[in-house]
Structures are given as C-alpha cells and as structure tokens.
Amino acid sequence: NFAIKTEDSEGLAFMFLDQIVYEGKITTPEKLITKIEKINRSEVEKEAQKIFSQSPKVTIISPKKI
C-alpha cells in the first residue's frame, strides 16, 4: 500500500503534506521504509498488548426518543 501510494507525484505530495501537518518535518520514503524494516515481532506484540488490553469503548448516537 505504501509503495503504491508513493509511486506518483500526487501520492508523494499528500504524504509530505501529512508529515508537515502532523510531524512538522518531511521524511523521505526511503527513510520510512528503513524504519519500517527495523521493526521486529516483539515490538509489534508489545504495542498490540497496549492497544488490546484496554476495555473497548462504545459510543451510540441516536435520536432522543428511541
């Protein structure tokens, strides 16, 4: 998905825009791929434990009268 999104100039522009807005800096696709490749299974499992160990939250939006 990342490779497809960054193979044309429009995809790269949106990726760089997101980076500027959310991180305040631009990281090249090559550097991002290098970071991604360094992630190992135990790191993924550790983060998954943090996310999935919490009780799920549900919000229901409906008209006042049900």
mmCIF file with all atom_site columns, C-alpha atoms in Angstrom:
data_model
loop_
_atom_site.group_PDB
_atom_site.id
_atom_site.type_symbol
_atom_site.label_atom_id
_atom_site.label_alt_id
_atom_site.label_comp_id
_atom_site.label_asym_id
_atom_site.label_entity_id
_atom_site.label_seq_id
_atom_site.pdbx_PDB_ins_code
_atom_site.Cartn_x
_atom_site.Cartn_y
_atom_site.Cartn_z
_atom_site.occupancy
_atom_site.B_iso_or_equiv
_atom_site.pdbx_formal_charge
_atom_site.auth_seq_id
_atom_site.auth_comp_id
_atom_site.auth_asym_id
_atom_site.auth_atom_id
_atom_site.pdbx_PDB_model_num
ATOM 1  C CA . ASN A 1 1  ? 0.000   0.000  0.000  1.00 0.00 ? 1  ASN A CA 1
ATOM 2  C CA . PHE A 1 2  ? 2.807   2.409  0.892  1.00 0.00 ? 2  PHE A CA 1
ATOM 3  C CA . ALA A 1 3  ? 4.650   1.676  -2.364 1.00 0.00 ? 3  ALA A CA 1
ATOM 4  C CA . ILE A 1 4  ? 1.533   2.218  -4.446 1.00 0.00 ? 4  ILE A CA 1
ATOM 5  C CA . LYS A 1 5  ? 0.661   5.481  -2.683 1.00 0.00 ? 5  LYS A CA 1
ATOM 6  C CA . THR A 1 6  ? 4.151   6.906  -3.192 1.00 0.00 ? 6  THR A CA 1
ATOM 7  C CA . GLU A 1 7  ? 4.777   5.908  -6.788 1.00 0.00 ? 7  GLU A CA 1
ATOM 8  C CA . ASP A 1 8  ? 3.264   9.056  -8.303 1.00 0.00 ? 8  ASP A CA 1
ATOM 9  C CA . SER A 1 9  ? 3.774   12.750 -7.585 1.00 0.00 ? 9  SER A CA 1
ATOM 10 C CA . GLU A 1 10 ? 0.257   13.246 -6.184 1.00 0.00 ? 10 GLU A CA 1
ATOM 11 C CA . GLY A 1 11 ? 0.702   10.441 -3.656 1.00 0.00 ? 11 GLY A CA 1
ATOM 12 C CA . LEU A 1 12 ? 4.082   11.809 -2.597 1.00 0.00 ? 12 LEU A CA 1
ATOM 13 C CA . ALA A 1 13 ? 2.650   15.314 -2.241 1.00 0.00 ? 13 ALA A CA 1
ATOM 14 C CA . PHE A 1 14 ? -0.123  14.083 0.064  1.00 0.00 ? 14 PHE A CA 1
ATOM 15 C CA . MET A 1 15 ? 2.334   12.009 2.092  1.00 0.00 ? 15 MET A CA 1
ATOM 16 C CA . PHE A 1 16 ? 4.655   15.002 2.534  1.00 0.00 ? 16 PHE A CA 1
ATOM 17 C CA . LEU A 1 17 ? 1.716   17.272 3.399  1.00 0.00 ? 17 LEU A CA 1
ATOM 18 C CA . ASP A 1 18 ? 0.563   14.848 6.111  1.00 0.00 ? 18 ASP A CA 1
ATOM 19 C CA . GLN A 1 19 ? 4.090   14.728 7.502  1.00 0.00 ? 19 GLN A CA 1
ATOM 20 C CA . ILE A 1 20 ? 4.375   18.513 7.624  1.00 0.00 ? 20 ILE A CA 1
ATOM 21 C CA . VAL A 1 21 ? 0.969   18.899 9.291  1.00 0.00 ? 21 VAL A CA 1
ATOM 22 C CA . TYR A 1 22 ? 1.348   16.105 11.868 1.00 0.00 ? 22 TYR A CA 1
ATOM 23 C CA . GLU A 1 23 ? 5.106   15.965 12.458 1.00 0.00 ? 23 GLU A CA 1
ATOM 24 C CA . GLY A 1 24 ? 6.444   19.327 11.303 1.00 0.00 ? 24 GLY A CA 1
ATOM 25 C CA . LYS A 1 25 ? 9.075   17.724 9.082  1.00 0.00 ? 25 LYS A CA 1
ATOM 26 C CA . ILE A 1 26 ? 9.450   15.583 5.976  1.00 0.00 ? 26 ILE A CA 1
ATOM 27 C CA . THR A 1 27 ? 10.930  12.091 5.942  1.00 0.00 ? 27 THR A CA 1
ATOM 28 C CA . THR A 1 28 ? 11.764  10.518 2.577  1.00 0.00 ? 28 THR A CA 1
ATOM 29 C CA . PRO A 1 29 ? 10.055  7.269  1.553  1.00 0.00 ? 29 PRO A CA 1
ATOM 30 C CA . GLU A 1 30 ? 13.439  5.529  1.687  1.00 0.00 ? 30 GLU A CA 1
ATOM 31 C CA . LYS A 1 31 ? 13.967  6.527  5.328  1.00 0.00 ? 31 LYS A CA 1
ATOM 32 C CA . LEU A 1 32 ? 10.428  5.453  6.230  1.00 0.00 ? 32 LEU A CA 1
ATOM 33 C CA . ILE A 1 33 ? 10.988  2.043  4.634  1.00 0.00 ? 33 ILE A CA 1
ATOM 34 C CA . THR A 1 34 ? 14.253  1.668  6.573  1.00 0.00 ? 34 THR A CA 1
ATOM 35 C CA . LYS A 1 35 ? 12.396  2.468  9.831  1.00 0.00 ? 35 LYS A CA 1
ATOM 36 C CA . ILE A 1 36 ? 9.621   0.001  8.994  1.00 0.00 ? 36 ILE A CA 1
ATOM 37 C CA . GLU A 1 37 ? 12.101  -2.768 8.183  1.00 0.00 ? 37 GLU A CA 1
ATOM 38 C CA . LYS A 1 38 ? 13.763  -2.345 11.600 1.00 0.00 ? 38 LYS A CA 1
ATOM 39 C CA . ILE A 1 39 ? 10.517  -3.163 13.449 1.00 0.00 ? 39 ILE A CA 1
ATOM 40 C CA . ASN A 1 40 ? 10.550  -6.662 14.889 1.00 0.00 ? 40 ASN A CA 1
ATOM 41 C CA . ARG A 1 41 ? 7.830   -9.031 16.023 1.00 0.00 ? 41 ARG A CA 1
ATOM 42 C CA . SER A 1 42 ? 8.280   -8.401 19.740 1.00 0.00 ? 42 SER A CA 1
ATOM 43 C CA . GLU A 1 43 ? 7.800   -4.649 19.242 1.00 0.00 ? 43 GLU A CA 1
ATOM 44 C CA . VAL A 1 44 ? 4.564   -5.272 17.349 1.00 0.00 ? 44 VAL A CA 1
ATOM 45 C CA . GLU A 1 45 ? 3.335   -7.676 20.033 1.00 0.00 ? 45 GLU A CA 1
ATOM 46 C CA . LYS A 1 46 ? 4.195   -5.170 22.794 1.00 0.00 ? 46 LYS A CA 1
ATOM 47 C CA . GLU A 1 47 ? 2.201   -2.390 21.107 1.00 0.00 ? 47 GLU A CA 1
ATOM 48 C CA . ALA A 1 48 ? -0.698  -4.754 20.363 1.00 0.00 ? 48 ALA A CA 1
ATOM 49 C CA . GLN A 1 49 ? -0.845  -5.673 24.056 1.00 0.00 ? 49 GLN A CA 1
ATOM 50 C CA . LYS A 1 50 ? -1.151  -1.982 24.959 1.00 0.00 ? 50 LYS A CA 1
ATOM 51 C CA . ILE A 1 51 ? -3.942  -1.436 22.455 1.00 0.00 ? 51 ILE A CA 1
ATOM 52 C CA . PHE A 1 52 ? -5.972  -4.600 23.013 1.00 0.00 ? 52 PHE A CA 1
ATOM 53 C CA . SER A 1 53 ? -5.601  -4.900 26.781 1.00 0.00 ? 53 SER A CA 1
ATOM 54 C CA . GLN A 1 54 ? -7.920  -1.938 27.351 1.00 0.00 ? 54 GLN A CA 1
ATOM 55 C CA . SER A 1 55 ? -11.668 -2.365 27.583 1.00 0.00 ? 55 SER A CA 1
ATOM 56 C CA . PRO A 1 56 ? -13.397 -1.380 24.368 1.00 0.00 ? 56 PRO A CA 1
ATOM 57 C CA . LYS A 1 57 ? -15.292 1.894  24.378 1.00 0.00 ? 57 LYS A CA 1
ATOM 58 C CA . VAL A 1 58 ? -18.618 2.220  22.579 1.00 0.00 ? 58 VAL A CA 1
ATOM 59 C CA . THR A 1 59 ? -20.495 5.414  21.793 1.00 0.00 ? 59 THR A CA 1
ATOM 60 C CA . ILE A 1 60 ? -24.025 5.317  20.478 1.00 0.00 ? 60 ILE A CA 1
ATOM 61 C CA . ILE A 1 61 ? -25.548 8.345  18.799 1.00 0.00 ? 61 ILE A CA 1
ATOM 62 C CA . SER A 1 62 ? -29.276 8.251  18.239 1.00 0.00 ? 62 SER A CA 1
ATOM 63 C CA . PRO A 1 63 ? -32.355 10.452 18.281 1.00 0.00 ? 63 PRO A CA 1
ATOM 64 C CA . LYS A 1 64 ? -33.571 11.441 21.769 1.00 0.00 ? 64 LYS A CA 1
ATOM 65 C CA . LYS A 1 65 ? -36.641 9.232  21.545 1.00 0.00 ? 65 LYS A CA 1
ATOM 66 C CA . ILE A 1 66 ? -35.922 5.610  20.845 1.00 0.00 ? 66 ILE A CA 1
#
